[in-house]
Amino acid sequence: MKLTFLGACHEVTGSMILLEACNKKILIDCGMEQGVDVFENVELPITAGEIDYVLLTHAHIDHSGHLPLLVKNGFKGEIHSTDATADLCAVMLKDSAHIQEFEAEWRNRKNRRAGMEEYEPVYTMEDAIAAIEMFVPHFYKNKFTLCDGIEVNFIDAGHLLGSSSIEVWVTEENTTRKIVFSGDIGNLNQPIINDPEYIDTADYVIMESTYGNRNHGEKPDYIKELADILNRTFERGGNVVIPSFAVGRTQEMLYFFREIKERGLVKPQNFEVYVDSPLAIEATTIFKENSADCFDKETKSLLKQGINPLQFDGLKVSVTSEESKLINFNNSPKVILSASGMCEAGRIRHHLKHNLWRPESTVLFVGYQAVNSLGRKIYDGAASVKLFGETIEVRAEIKHLAGISGHADNNGLLKWIESFENKPEKVFVVHGDDEVMNDFTQQLSAKGFNVTAPYSGSVYNLISNQYEITTPPVPISKAYKSNSRTETVFGKLVAAGKRLLSVIEKNKDGANKDLAKFTSQIQSLCDKWDR
């Protein structure tokens, strides 16, 4: 009975943990790394075909985005999640596959002209569809038997439609351990969805720490702040451009705009709001279809009154690229909601190109901006940015809707972990920037928790309650951190080197004769390649 920590270790994205118990191999999340990576992640220590199940906390790509790759590599098991998560993944994984195929097509046009090798997409639409067909949906608080010796329950984490913390009970040889995976813990009082639910018992807890060293502050009056920004921008004759995550944040903004229009807080009252993201449009439909299990009391009350909380006069949607382009030829002041939320890809970059240089326009950030992302550079006050090879001066007003976040802050995280009636035997901190994780780990330790923040490749035995392997951090070398094929291969070589260190650690109690032989083989390999 052991855990192997693979992804989101001293980083925010790429969540993945391997649980081995009852002769089964179970992945908790299978996420894609996004934004800037700091540390190397070890390779999955088993083949994809050896994995029996995946338990998925929620649909965000940094938790689900490598499921199609898992299938491509041979996974044939079951993916268990909440029903709303399964519905969202049905569109999000297809969207991710489309991005992979589009990028491969774009790269191969360049490679063919340069006489270079063909670039293979990370995975294809066929892989994504195959993954979607493996989902087994569940309702919240509907405890079920995954296999002999393992029971599972999904608890509302309040982070995203369908998001969950996962309770896992494992029984081996008359010994039962309860493990809780927090997933992403939600912020309080978010529109539309429920607040996070709290769990009171666990032997082991694996918890996120995204906002582990800072608080959101007092809850602002989002409606008033948003209305003020719109009024000021529209008076100047500009547009309000909102880089918004297609799933979750876009729906929250629509909720706010409906109320603003209903209360007549902005002039002209008939201003138009464009949702320029096919994924956001599909996700909004899924939100409307999953109200029974996920919506909070206020949203359910609106629905009972026959009010669609995400629909209003002046709402426009853009599906095709042609419709998207036409938005920028409409001179009337308007709101443009477009993905991606960190401005790293997608249609938002075109809208920034058309609006960043206009002093009458406003770019409004409503979500987390990762370090070194384009969104973060603009938010931090860059005088100019590069878009499509062109230098664009930043003259627009740059605003941030303070306090709006789908993640619990430090106070929320502490409330969640302190809801356990007895302190768990061990708390593992994951899913946070390096400095944040270290700060939060120290804070929990000062409160009396037995806490650790493992690096990728660390293995923990849940029966003996101790590490079998503790891996050191391996920073990613900027020398090879690139998209080029040659440097990607070098990255794999570095990962292989890290695996070698892991294998060495596993053999620390081996016979002296075997260790001497192993040492000789490594030295010979080094002599061959030390040039």
Coordinates of C-alpha atoms in Angstrom, one line a residue:
M1 CA 0.0 0.0 0.0
K2 CA 2.0 3.0 -1.2
L3 CA 1.8 6.4 -3.0
T4 CA 4.2 7.6 -5.7
F5 CA 4.1 11.3 -6.2
L6 CA 4.5 12.1 -9.9
G7 CA 3.2 15.6 -10.8
A8 CA 2.3 19.0 -9.3
C9 CA 5.1 18.5 -6.8
H10 CA 6.4 22.0 -5.9
E11 CA 4.5 23.2 -9.1
V12 CA 0.9 24.1 -9.7
T13 CA 0.0 22.0 -12.7
G14 CA 0.4 18.4 -14.0
S15 CA -1.4 16.7 -11.0
M16 CA -0.7 13.0 -10.9
I17 CA -0.3 10.5 -8.0
L18 CA -0.1 6.7 -8.2
L19 CA -1.7 4.6 -5.5
E20 CA -0.7 0.9 -5.4
A21 CA -2.9 -1.3 -3.2
C22 CA -4.9 -4.6 -3.2
N23 CA -2.8 -5.6 -6.3
K24 CA -4.3 -2.7 -8.2
K25 CA -2.6 0.4 -9.7
I26 CA -4.7 3.5 -9.5
L27 CA -3.9 7.0 -10.8
I28 CA -5.4 10.0 -9.0
D29 CA -5.6 12.6 -11.7
C30 CA -3.6 12.6 -14.9
G31 CA -2.9 16.2 -15.6
M32 CA -1.0 18.2 -18.2
E33 CA 1.7 20.6 -17.2
Q34 CA 0.8 24.2 -18.2
G35 CA 2.7 27.4 -18.2
V36 CA 6.3 27.5 -17.0
D37 CA 7.7 24.3 -15.4
V38 CA 10.4 24.5 -12.7
F39 CA 11.3 20.9 -11.8
E40 CA 11.6 17.7 -13.8
N41 CA 8.9 15.1 -13.2
V42 CA 9.8 11.4 -13.2
E43 CA 8.3 9.2 -15.8
L44 CA 5.3 7.0 -14.8
P45 CA 7.1 4.0 -13.2
I46 CA 4.8 1.5 -14.8
T47 CA 3.3 1.2 -18.3
A48 CA 0.0 2.8 -19.0
G49 CA -1.4 -0.7 -19.7
E50 CA -0.7 -1.8 -16.1
I51 CA -3.0 0.9 -14.6
D52 CA -6.3 -0.4 -13.6
Y53 CA -8.2 2.8 -12.7
V54 CA -8.1 6.5 -12.7
L55 CA -9.9 8.6 -10.1
L56 CA -10.3 12.1 -11.4
T57 CA -10.9 15.1 -9.0
H58 CA -12.2 17.5 -11.7
A59 CA -12.1 18.5 -15.3
H60 CA -9.5 21.2 -15.5
I61 CA -6.8 20.2 -18.0
D62 CA -4.0 20.4 -15.4
H63 CA -5.8 17.5 -13.8
S64 CA -7.3 15.6 -16.7
G65 CA -5.4 16.7 -19.8
H66 CA -3.1 13.7 -20.2
L67 CA -5.9 11.1 -20.1
P68 CA -5.9 10.7 -23.9
L69 CA -2.1 10.3 -23.8
L70 CA -2.6 7.5 -21.2
V71 CA -5.1 5.8 -23.5
K72 CA -2.7 6.3 -26.5
N73 CA 0.0 4.5 -24.5
G74 CA -2.2 1.5 -23.7
F75 CA -4.5 2.3 -20.8
K76 CA -7.7 0.2 -21.0
G77 CA -9.2 0.6 -17.5
E78 CA -11.9 2.8 -16.1
I79 CA -11.9 6.5 -15.3
H80 CA -14.1 7.3 -12.3
S81 CA -15.4 10.9 -11.6
T82 CA -18.5 12.8 -10.8
D83 CA -21.1 13.0 -13.5
A84 CA -20.6 16.7 -14.1
T85 CA -16.8 16.2 -14.4
A86 CA -17.4 13.4 -17.0
D87 CA -19.7 15.8 -19.0
L88 CA -17.1 18.6 -18.9
C89 CA -14.3 16.3 -19.9
A90 CA -16.3 15.1 -22.9
V91 CA -15.8 18.6 -24.4
M92 CA -12.6 19.7 -22.8
L93 CA -10.5 16.6 -23.8
K94 CA -11.8 17.0 -27.4
D95 CA -10.8 20.6 -27.3
S96 CA -7.3 19.7 -26.0
A97 CA -6.9 17.1 -28.7
H98 CA -7.9 19.7 -31.3
I99 CA -5.2 22.0 -30.0
Q100 CA -2.6 19.2 -30.1
E101 CA -3.5 18.3 -33.7
F102 CA -3.5 22.0 -34.8
E103 CA -0.1 22.6 -33.3
A104 CA 1.3 19.5 -35.0
E105 CA -0.1 20.6 -38.3
W106 CA 1.4 24.1 -37.9
R107 CA 4.8 22.7 -36.9
N108 CA 4.8 20.2 -39.7
R109 CA 4.2 23.0 -42.3
K110 CA 7.4 24.7 -41.0
N111 CA 9.3 21.4 -40.7
R112 CA 8.5 20.3 -44.3
R113 CA 9.8 23.6 -45.6
A114 CA 12.9 23.2 -43.6
G115 CA 13.4 19.5 -44.4
M116 CA 13.0 18.5 -40.8
E117 CA 11.3 15.4 -39.3
E118 CA 7.5 15.3 -38.9
Y119 CA 6.2 16.3 -35.5
E120 CA 3.7 13.9 -33.9
P121 CA 0.9 15.4 -31.8
V122 CA 0.9 14.5 -28.2
Y123 CA -2.4 12.8 -28.8
T124 CA -5.3 12.9 -31.3
M125 CA -9.0 13.3 -31.4
E126 CA -9.3 9.5 -31.6
D127 CA -7.4 9.2 -28.3
A128 CA -9.6 11.8 -26.6
I129 CA -12.8 10.1 -27.7
A130 CA -11.5 6.7 -26.5
A131 CA -10.7 8.3 -23.1
I132 CA -14.2 9.8 -22.9
E133 CA -15.8 6.4 -23.4
M134 CA -13.9 5.0 -20.4
F135 CA -15.6 7.4 -17.9
V136 CA -17.7 5.9 -15.1
P137 CA -19.8 8.8 -13.6
H138 CA -20.9 9.0 -10.0
F139 CA -23.0 11.3 -7.8
Y140 CA -21.6 13.1 -4.8
K141 CA -21.7 11.1 -1.5
N142 CA -22.5 7.9 -3.2
K143 CA -19.9 5.6 -1.8
F144 CA -19.0 2.7 -4.1
T145 CA -16.7 -0.3 -4.2
L146 CA -14.0 0.2 -6.8
C147 CA -12.6 -3.3 -6.4
D148 CA -12.1 -5.9 -3.7
G149 CA -10.6 -4.0 -0.7
I150 CA -11.0 -0.4 -2.1
E151 CA -14.0 1.9 -1.6
V152 CA -14.4 5.4 -3.0
N153 CA -16.5 8.4 -2.3
F154 CA -16.7 11.8 -4.1
I155 CA -17.2 14.9 -1.9
D156 CA -18.0 18.4 -3.4
A157 CA -14.8 20.5 -3.4
G158 CA -16.6 23.7 -4.4
H159 CA -13.9 24.6 -7.0
L160 CA -15.6 23.9 -10.3
L161 CA -18.8 22.3 -11.5
G162 CA -18.4 18.7 -10.5
S163 CA -15.1 19.1 -8.7
S164 CA -14.4 16.8 -5.8
S165 CA -12.3 15.7 -3.0
I166 CA -11.9 11.9 -3.0
E167 CA -12.2 9.6 0.0
V168 CA -10.5 6.3 -0.5
W169 CA -10.7 3.4 2.0
V170 CA -8.0 0.6 1.4
T171 CA -8.1 -2.7 3.2
E172 CA -5.2 -5.1 3.0
E173 CA -4.7 -8.1 5.3
N174 CA -7.2 -6.8 7.8
T175 CA -5.6 -3.3 7.9
T176 CA -7.6 -0.4 6.7
R177 CA -6.3 3.1 5.8
K178 CA -8.4 6.0 4.8
I179 CA -6.7 8.4 2.3
V180 CA -8.2 11.7 1.3
F181 CA -7.2 13.6 -1.9
S182 CA -8.3 17.2 -1.6
G183 CA -8.3 18.0 -5.3
D184 CA -8.6 21.8 -5.8
I185 CA -10.4 23.2 -2.8
G186 CA -12.9 25.9 -3.7
N187 CA -13.2 29.5 -2.6
L188 CA -16.2 30.4 -0.4
N189 CA -19.3 32.2 -1.7
Q190 CA -18.6 31.7 -5.4
P191 CA -21.5 32.2 -7.7
I192 CA -23.4 29.3 -9.2
I193 CA -21.7 26.4 -7.4
N194 CA -21.7 25.1 -3.8
D195 CA -19.1 25.9 -1.2
P196 CA -16.6 23.2 -0.4
E197 CA -17.7 20.4 1.9
Y198 CA -15.5 19.3 4.7
I199 CA -14.3 15.9 5.7
D200 CA -13.7 14.9 9.4
T201 CA -11.6 11.7 9.3
A202 CA -8.5 10.4 7.5
D203 CA -5.3 8.6 8.1
Y204 CA -3.5 10.3 5.2
V205 CA -4.3 13.6 3.4
I206 CA -2.9 14.8 0.1
M207 CA -3.9 18.5 -0.2
E208 CA -3.4 21.3 -2.6
S209 CA -1.7 24.6 -1.7
T210 CA -2.2 27.0 -4.6
Y211 CA -2.9 30.0 -2.4
G212 CA -1.1 28.5 0.7
N213 CA 0.7 31.7 1.6
R214 CA -1.8 34.5 0.8
N215 CA -5.4 35.5 1.3
H216 CA -7.9 37.0 -1.1
G217 CA -8.9 39.7 1.4
E218 CA -12.4 40.9 2.1
K219 CA -15.0 39.8 -0.5
P220 CA -15.4 42.7 -2.8
D221 CA -18.7 43.8 -4.3
Y222 CA -18.1 42.2 -7.6
I223 CA -21.2 43.6 -9.2
K224 CA -20.3 47.2 -8.3
E225 CA -16.6 47.0 -9.3
L226 CA -17.5 45.4 -12.6
A227 CA -20.2 47.9 -13.3
D228 CA -17.8 50.8 -12.5
I229 CA -15.2 49.4 -15.0
L230 CA -17.8 48.9 -17.7
N231 CA -19.2 52.4 -17.3
R232 CA -15.8 54.1 -17.3
T233 CA -14.6 52.2 -20.4
F234 CA -17.9 52.6 -22.3
E235 CA -17.8 56.4 -21.6
R236 CA -14.3 56.4 -23.3
G237 CA -15.7 54.5 -26.3
G238 CA -13.6 51.4 -25.6
N239 CA -14.1 47.7 -25.2
V240 CA -13.6 45.6 -22.0
V241 CA -11.5 42.6 -23.0
I242 CA -11.6 39.8 -20.4
P243 CA -9.2 36.9 -20.7
S244 CA -11.3 34.2 -19.1
F245 CA -11.0 30.5 -18.5
A246 CA -13.6 28.8 -20.6
V247 CA -14.9 26.5 -17.9
G248 CA -15.9 28.1 -14.6
R249 CA -14.8 31.7 -14.8
T250 CA -16.7 32.5 -18.0
Q251 CA -19.9 31.2 -16.5
E252 CA -19.3 33.3 -13.3
M253 CA -18.9 36.4 -15.4
L254 CA -22.1 35.7 -17.3
Y255 CA -23.9 35.4 -13.9
F256 CA -22.6 38.9 -12.9
F257 CA -23.5 40.5 -16.3
R258 CA -27.0 39.2 -16.1
E259 CA -27.5 40.9 -12.7
I260 CA -25.8 44.1 -13.9
K261 CA -28.3 44.3 -16.8
E262 CA -31.2 43.3 -14.6
R263 CA -30.4 46.2 -12.2
G264 CA -29.6 48.7 -14.9
L265 CA -26.2 49.5 -13.5
V266 CA -24.4 50.2 -16.8
K267 CA -25.2 52.6 -19.6
P268 CA -25.9 51.8 -22.3
Q269 CA -28.0 49.1 -20.8
N270 CA -28.2 47.2 -24.0
F271 CA -24.4 46.7 -24.2
E272 CA -23.3 43.5 -25.9
V273 CA -21.3 40.7 -24.3
Y274 CA -19.4 38.4 -26.7
V275 CA -18.4 34.9 -25.6
D276 CA -15.7 34.1 -28.1
S277 CA -14.8 30.5 -27.3
P278 CA -16.5 27.4 -28.6
L279 CA -15.4 25.5 -25.5
A280 CA -16.9 28.1 -23.2
I281 CA -20.2 27.9 -25.1
E282 CA -20.3 24.1 -24.8
A283 CA -19.3 24.3 -21.1
T284 CA -22.1 26.8 -20.4
T285 CA -24.6 24.4 -21.8
I286 CA -23.2 21.7 -19.5
F287 CA -23.5 24.1 -16.5
K288 CA -27.2 24.5 -17.3
E289 CA -27.7 20.7 -17.4
N290 CA -26.1 19.9 -14.1
S291 CA -28.0 22.1 -11.6
A292 CA -29.5 19.4 -9.3
D293 CA -26.2 18.2 -7.8
C294 CA -23.9 21.2 -8.0
F295 CA -25.7 24.6 -7.9
D296 CA -25.9 26.6 -4.7
K297 CA -29.2 27.8 -3.2
E298 CA -29.2 31.2 -4.8
T299 CA -28.8 29.8 -8.3
K300 CA -31.4 27.1 -7.7
S301 CA -33.8 29.9 -6.5
L302 CA -33.4 31.7 -9.8
L303 CA -34.1 28.6 -11.8
K304 CA -37.3 28.0 -9.8
Q305 CA -38.4 31.5 -10.8
G306 CA -37.8 30.6 -14.4
I307 CA -34.7 32.8 -14.7
N308 CA -31.8 31.4 -16.6
P309 CA -28.8 32.7 -14.5
L310 CA -26.4 32.6 -17.5
Q311 CA -28.7 34.2 -20.2
F312 CA -29.6 37.8 -20.9
D313 CA -30.4 40.2 -23.7
G314 CA -27.3 41.2 -25.6
L315 CA -25.4 38.0 -25.1
K316 CA -23.6 37.0 -28.3
V317 CA -21.6 33.8 -29.0
S318 CA -18.9 33.3 -31.6
V319 CA -18.3 29.8 -32.8
T320 CA -16.4 30.1 -36.0
S321 CA -13.1 32.0 -36.5
E322 CA -14.9 34.2 -39.0
E323 CA -17.4 35.2 -36.4
S324 CA -14.5 35.9 -34.0
K325 CA -12.8 38.2 -36.4
L326 CA -15.9 40.2 -37.0
I327 CA -16.1 41.2 -33.4
N328 CA -13.1 43.5 -33.9
F329 CA -14.9 45.3 -36.8
N330 CA -17.8 46.2 -34.6
N331 CA -17.0 49.7 -33.4
S332 CA -19.6 49.9 -30.6
P333 CA -18.3 49.5 -27.0
K334 CA -18.7 45.9 -25.8
V335 CA -17.4 43.2 -23.5
I336 CA -15.3 40.4 -25.1
L337 CA -14.9 37.2 -23.0
S338 CA -12.3 35.0 -24.6
A339 CA -9.9 32.1 -23.8
S340 CA -7.3 31.4 -22.8
G341 CA -7.4 32.8 -19.3
M342 CA -3.6 33.4 -19.1
C343 CA -3.4 34.8 -22.7
E344 CA -1.0 32.0 -23.7
A345 CA -3.1 30.7 -26.7
G346 CA -6.5 31.0 -28.4
R347 CA -8.6 33.8 -29.7
I348 CA -7.9 36.2 -26.8
R349 CA -4.5 37.0 -28.3
H350 CA -6.3 38.5 -31.4
H351 CA -8.5 40.6 -29.2
L352 CA -5.5 41.8 -27.2
K353 CA -3.8 42.7 -30.5
H354 CA -6.8 44.9 -31.5
N355 CA -7.3 46.5 -28.0
L356 CA -4.1 46.6 -26.0
W357 CA -2.8 49.7 -27.9
R358 CA -6.1 51.6 -27.4
P359 CA -6.1 53.9 -24.3
E360 CA -9.9 53.9 -24.4
S361 CA -10.1 50.1 -23.9
T362 CA -9.7 48.0 -20.7
V363 CA -8.2 44.6 -20.2
L364 CA -9.7 43.0 -17.2
F365 CA -8.1 40.0 -15.5
V366 CA -10.4 37.8 -13.5
G367 CA -8.2 34.8 -12.8
Y368 CA -4.8 33.6 -11.7
Q369 CA -1.9 34.6 -14.0
A370 CA 1.0 32.2 -13.9
V371 CA 4.6 33.6 -13.7
N372 CA 6.0 34.3 -17.1
S373 CA 2.7 33.9 -18.9
L374 CA 1.6 36.7 -21.3
G375 CA -1.2 37.6 -19.0
R376 CA 1.2 38.0 -16.0
K377 CA 3.5 40.2 -18.1
I378 CA 0.6 42.5 -19.0
Y379 CA -0.8 42.5 -15.5
D380 CA 2.7 43.3 -14.1
G381 CA 2.9 46.5 -16.2
A382 CA 4.8 45.5 -19.4
A383 CA 5.1 48.6 -21.7
S384 CA 4.8 46.4 -24.8
V385 CA 4.3 42.7 -25.7
K386 CA 4.8 40.6 -28.7
L387 CA 1.7 39.2 -30.5
F388 CA 2.0 37.3 -33.8
G389 CA 5.5 38.6 -34.3
E390 CA 4.4 42.2 -33.9
T391 CA 5.3 44.6 -31.0
I392 CA 2.1 45.9 -29.4
E393 CA 2.3 48.9 -27.0
V394 CA 0.2 48.5 -23.8
R395 CA -1.9 51.7 -23.6
A396 CA -5.2 50.2 -22.5
E397 CA -6.2 50.4 -18.9
I398 CA -5.2 47.2 -17.1
K399 CA -7.5 46.1 -14.2
H400 CA -7.9 43.1 -12.0
L401 CA -11.1 42.1 -10.3
A402 CA -9.7 41.6 -6.9
G403 CA -10.6 38.6 -4.8
I404 CA -12.3 36.5 -7.5
S405 CA -10.7 33.1 -7.5
G406 CA -11.9 29.5 -7.8
H407 CA -9.3 28.4 -5.2
A408 CA -9.5 28.6 -1.4
D409 CA -7.0 31.1 0.0
N410 CA -4.7 30.4 3.0
N411 CA -7.6 30.8 5.4
G412 CA -9.8 28.5 3.4
L413 CA -7.1 25.9 3.2
L414 CA -6.6 26.0 6.9
K415 CA -10.3 25.7 7.5
W416 CA -10.4 22.6 5.3
I417 CA -7.5 20.8 7.0
E418 CA -8.5 21.8 10.5
S419 CA -12.0 20.3 9.9
F420 CA -10.5 16.8 10.5
E421 CA -11.5 15.8 14.1
N422 CA -8.2 14.2 14.7
K423 CA -5.0 15.2 12.9
P424 CA -4.1 12.8 10.1
E425 CA -1.0 10.6 10.5
K426 CA 0.5 12.5 7.6
V427 CA -0.3 15.4 5.4
F428 CA 1.3 15.6 2.0
V429 CA 1.3 19.1 0.4
V430 CA 1.2 19.3 -3.4
H431 CA -0.1 21.5 -6.2
G432 CA 1.6 24.8 -5.4
D433 CA 4.5 26.9 -6.4
D434 CA 7.8 25.9 -4.7
E435 CA 7.9 28.9 -2.3
V436 CA 4.2 28.7 -1.6
M437 CA 4.4 25.0 -0.8
N438 CA 7.3 25.5 1.5
D439 CA 5.6 28.3 3.4
F440 CA 2.4 26.4 3.8
T441 CA 4.2 23.3 4.9
Q442 CA 6.0 25.3 7.6
Q443 CA 2.6 26.8 8.7
L444 CA 1.0 23.4 9.1
S445 CA 4.0 22.0 10.9
A446 CA 3.8 25.0 13.4
K447 CA 0.1 24.0 14.0
G448 CA 1.1 20.4 15.0
F449 CA 0.5 18.6 11.7
N450 CA 2.9 15.8 10.6
V451 CA 3.5 17.3 7.2
T452 CA 5.7 16.9 4.2
A453 CA 6.0 18.3 0.7
P454 CA 7.4 15.6 -1.6
Y455 CA 9.2 16.1 -4.9
S456 CA 8.4 14.1 -8.0
G457 CA 9.5 10.5 -7.7
S458 CA 9.1 10.2 -3.9
V459 CA 7.4 7.0 -2.7
Y460 CA 5.6 6.6 0.6
N461 CA 4.6 3.4 2.3
L462 CA 1.2 3.8 3.9
I463 CA 1.5 0.7 6.2
S464 CA 5.0 1.5 7.6
N465 CA 4.2 5.2 7.5
Q466 CA 7.5 6.2 6.1
Y467 CA 9.2 7.1 2.8
E468 CA 10.6 4.3 0.7
I469 CA 12.2 6.8 -1.7
T470 CA 12.8 10.5 -1.2
T471 CA 13.9 12.2 -4.4
P472 CA 15.7 15.5 -4.5
P473 CA 14.4 18.4 -6.7
V474 CA 15.8 18.4 -10.2
P475 CA 15.4 21.9 -11.7
I476 CA 14.7 22.1 -15.4
S477 CA 17.7 23.3 -17.3
K478 CA 16.9 26.4 -19.3
A479 CA 19.5 25.1 -21.8
Y480 CA 17.0 22.5 -23.1
K481 CA 13.6 24.0 -22.0
S482 CA 12.3 24.5 -25.6
N483 CA 9.8 23.1 -28.0
S484 CA 12.5 21.9 -30.5
R485 CA 12.6 18.2 -31.1
T486 CA 16.3 17.9 -30.4
E487 CA 16.0 19.6 -27.0
T488 CA 12.9 17.6 -26.1
V489 CA 15.0 14.4 -26.6
F490 CA 17.6 15.9 -24.3
G491 CA 14.9 16.5 -21.8
K492 CA 14.1 12.8 -21.9
L493 CA 17.7 12.0 -21.3
V494 CA 17.7 14.2 -18.2
A495 CA 14.5 12.4 -17.0
A496 CA 16.3 9.1 -17.6
G497 CA 19.1 10.3 -15.4
K498 CA 16.6 11.1 -12.7
R499 CA 15.2 7.7 -13.0
L500 CA 18.6 6.2 -12.5
L501 CA 19.0 8.1 -9.2
S502 CA 15.7 6.6 -8.2
V503 CA 16.8 3.1 -9.1
I504 CA 20.1 3.6 -7.1
E505 CA 18.0 4.6 -4.1
K506 CA 15.9 1.4 -4.4
N507 CA 19.1 -0.7 -4.2
K508 CA 20.6 0.9 -1.1
D509 CA 20.1 -2.3 0.9
G510 CA 21.4 -4.6 -1.8
A511 CA 24.2 -7.0 -1.5
N512 CA 27.7 -5.5 -1.7
K513 CA 28.5 -7.7 -4.6
D514 CA 25.5 -6.5 -6.6
L515 CA 26.1 -2.9 -5.7
A516 CA 29.7 -3.1 -6.9
K517 CA 28.6 -4.6 -10.2
F518 CA 25.9 -1.8 -10.5
T519 CA 28.6 0.8 -9.8
S520 CA 30.9 -0.7 -12.4
Q521 CA 28.2 -0.6 -15.1
I522 CA 27.4 3.0 -14.3
Q523 CA 31.1 4.0 -14.4
S524 CA 31.5 2.3 -17.8
L525 CA 28.5 4.1 -19.2
C526 CA 29.9 7.4 -17.9
D527 CA 33.3 6.6 -19.4
K528 CA 31.7 6.0 -22.8
W529 CA 29.7 9.2 -22.9
D530 CA 32.0 11.6 -21.0
R531 CA 33.2 13.6 -24.0

